[in-house]
CSV table of C-alpha atoms in Angstrom, one decimal:
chain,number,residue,atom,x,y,z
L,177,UNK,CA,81.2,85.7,110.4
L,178,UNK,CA,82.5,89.2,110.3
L,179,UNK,CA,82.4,90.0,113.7
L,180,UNK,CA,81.4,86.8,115.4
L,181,UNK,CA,83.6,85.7,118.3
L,182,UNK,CA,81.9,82.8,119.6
L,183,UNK,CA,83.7,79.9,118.6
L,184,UNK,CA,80.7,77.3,118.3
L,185,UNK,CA,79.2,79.9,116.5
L,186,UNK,CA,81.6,80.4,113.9
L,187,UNK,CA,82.5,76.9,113.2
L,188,UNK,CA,78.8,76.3,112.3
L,189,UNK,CA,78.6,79.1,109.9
L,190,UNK,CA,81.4,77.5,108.2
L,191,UNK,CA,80.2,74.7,107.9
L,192,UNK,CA,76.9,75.3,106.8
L,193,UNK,CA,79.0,77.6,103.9
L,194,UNK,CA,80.9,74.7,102.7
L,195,UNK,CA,77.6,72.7,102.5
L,196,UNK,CA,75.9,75.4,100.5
L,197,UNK,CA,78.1,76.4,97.9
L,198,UNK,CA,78.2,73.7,95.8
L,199,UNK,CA,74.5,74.3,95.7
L,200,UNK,CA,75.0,78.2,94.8
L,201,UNK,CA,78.1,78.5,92.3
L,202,UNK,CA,76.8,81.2,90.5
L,203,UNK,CA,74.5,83.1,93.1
L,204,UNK,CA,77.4,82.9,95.3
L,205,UNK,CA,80.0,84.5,93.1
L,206,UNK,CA,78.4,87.9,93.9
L,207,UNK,CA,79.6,87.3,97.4
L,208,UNK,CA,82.9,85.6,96.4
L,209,UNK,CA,85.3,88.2,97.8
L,210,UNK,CA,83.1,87.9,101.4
L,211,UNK,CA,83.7,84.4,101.2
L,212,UNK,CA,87.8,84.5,100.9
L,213,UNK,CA,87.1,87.6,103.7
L,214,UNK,CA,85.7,84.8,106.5
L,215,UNK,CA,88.7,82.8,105.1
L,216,UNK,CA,91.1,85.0,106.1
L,217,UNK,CA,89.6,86.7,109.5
L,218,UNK,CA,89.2,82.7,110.7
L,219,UNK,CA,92.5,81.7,109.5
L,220,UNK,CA,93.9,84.6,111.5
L,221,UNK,CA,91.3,83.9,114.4
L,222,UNK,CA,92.9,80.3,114.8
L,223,UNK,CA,96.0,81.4,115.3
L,224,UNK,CA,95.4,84.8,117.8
L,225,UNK,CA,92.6,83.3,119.7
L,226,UNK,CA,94.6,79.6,120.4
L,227,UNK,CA,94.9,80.2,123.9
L,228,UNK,CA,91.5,82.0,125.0
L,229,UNK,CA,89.5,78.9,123.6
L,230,UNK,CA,89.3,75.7,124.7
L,231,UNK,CA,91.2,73.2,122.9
L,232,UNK,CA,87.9,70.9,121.6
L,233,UNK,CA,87.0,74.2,120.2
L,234,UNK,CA,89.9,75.3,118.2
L,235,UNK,CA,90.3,71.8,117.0
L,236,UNK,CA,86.8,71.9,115.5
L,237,UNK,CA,87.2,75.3,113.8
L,238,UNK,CA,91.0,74.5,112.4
L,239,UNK,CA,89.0,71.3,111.0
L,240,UNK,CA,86.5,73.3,109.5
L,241,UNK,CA,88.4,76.4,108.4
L,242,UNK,CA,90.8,74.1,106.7
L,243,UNK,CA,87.6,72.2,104.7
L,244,UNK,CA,86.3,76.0,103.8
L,245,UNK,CA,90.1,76.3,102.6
L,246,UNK,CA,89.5,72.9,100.3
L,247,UNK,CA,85.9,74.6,98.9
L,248,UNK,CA,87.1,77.7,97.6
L,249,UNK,CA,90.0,76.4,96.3
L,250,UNK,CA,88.0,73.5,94.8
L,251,UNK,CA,85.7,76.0,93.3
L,252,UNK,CA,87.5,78.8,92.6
L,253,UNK,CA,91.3,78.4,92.0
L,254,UNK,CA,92.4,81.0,90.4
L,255,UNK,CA,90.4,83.9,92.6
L,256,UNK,CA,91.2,82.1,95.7
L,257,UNK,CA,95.1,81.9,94.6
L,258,UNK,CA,94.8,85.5,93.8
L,259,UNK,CA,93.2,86.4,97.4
L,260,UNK,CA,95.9,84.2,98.9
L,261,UNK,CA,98.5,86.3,97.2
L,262,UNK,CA,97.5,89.4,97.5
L,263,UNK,CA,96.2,89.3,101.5
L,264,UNK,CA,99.2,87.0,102.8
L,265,UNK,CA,101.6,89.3,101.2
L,266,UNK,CA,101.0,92.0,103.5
L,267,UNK,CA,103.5,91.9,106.2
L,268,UNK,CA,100.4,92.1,109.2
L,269,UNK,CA,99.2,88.5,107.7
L,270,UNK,CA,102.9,87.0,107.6
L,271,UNK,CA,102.4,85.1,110.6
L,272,UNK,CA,98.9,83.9,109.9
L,273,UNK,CA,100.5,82.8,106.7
L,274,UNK,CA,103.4,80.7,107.9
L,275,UNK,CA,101.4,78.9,110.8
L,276,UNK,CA,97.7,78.1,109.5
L,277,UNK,CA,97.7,78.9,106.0
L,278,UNK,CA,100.6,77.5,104.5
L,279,UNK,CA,100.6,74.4,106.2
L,280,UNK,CA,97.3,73.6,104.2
L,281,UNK,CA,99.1,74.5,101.0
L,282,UNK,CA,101.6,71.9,101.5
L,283,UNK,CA,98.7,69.5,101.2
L,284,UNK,CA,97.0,70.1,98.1
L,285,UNK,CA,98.1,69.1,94.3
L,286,UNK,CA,98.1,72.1,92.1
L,287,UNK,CA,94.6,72.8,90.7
L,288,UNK,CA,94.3,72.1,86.7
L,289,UNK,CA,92.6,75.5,86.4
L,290,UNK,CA,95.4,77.7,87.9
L,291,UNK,CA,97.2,76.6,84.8
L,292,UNK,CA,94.4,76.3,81.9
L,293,UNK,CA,91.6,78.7,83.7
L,294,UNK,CA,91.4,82.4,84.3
L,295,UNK,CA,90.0,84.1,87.0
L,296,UNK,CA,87.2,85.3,84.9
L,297,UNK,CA,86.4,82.4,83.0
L,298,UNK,CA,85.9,80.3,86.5
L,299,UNK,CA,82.8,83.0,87.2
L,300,UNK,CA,81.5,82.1,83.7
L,301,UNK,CA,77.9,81.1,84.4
L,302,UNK,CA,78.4,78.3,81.1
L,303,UNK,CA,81.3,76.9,83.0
């Protein structure tokens, strides 16, 4: 995912994250910050790589980009708010921002947890 640039590649790595996590909430927490990392360097892929990729392609990964976007918020609201914050603030990730990110935003209800939950209490191993 880091470094990856092939495009079927990717999109299958993302998609076989989104199945596994729900099967890994805790193991997975460790690596919670790599997570919202492959997040970010696809969400920013979509939108510099549009025309070097056929179409099919880019449709897949915006598809499953915007489903990893739906897990990690899903699982961890308050971290994932907090990464969205603090990486899409930075003037280099405006764009990225405006034209993938935010248009998923505008899609979602606000997660009960960003209101009653904590950032550390969502990594509580009881929870």
């Amino acid at each position: 995912f880091q470094t990856d640039t092939d495009v079927v590649v990717l999109t299958t790595g993302v998609l076989v994250l989104i199945t596994m996590l729900p099967m890994i909430p805790q193991s997975g927490k460790q690596y919670l910050h790599d997570f919202f990392g492959i997040f970010g360097r696809l969400s920013a892929w979509c939108l510099q790589n549009s025309g070097h990729v056929a179409e099919i392609y880019l449709v897949h990964l915006h598809a499953s980009v915007y489903a990893l976007f739906h897990r990690l918020y899903g699982m961890y609201p308050c971290n994932f708010v907090s990464f969205l914050r603090s990486h899409y603030s930075m003037k280099e990730n405006l764009e990225t921002f405006e034209e993938v990110v935010k248009p998923m935003m505008e899609h979602v209800r606000i997660h009960p947890e960003l209101v009653t939950g904590s950032k550390d209490h969502e990594l509580d191993p009881r929870r």
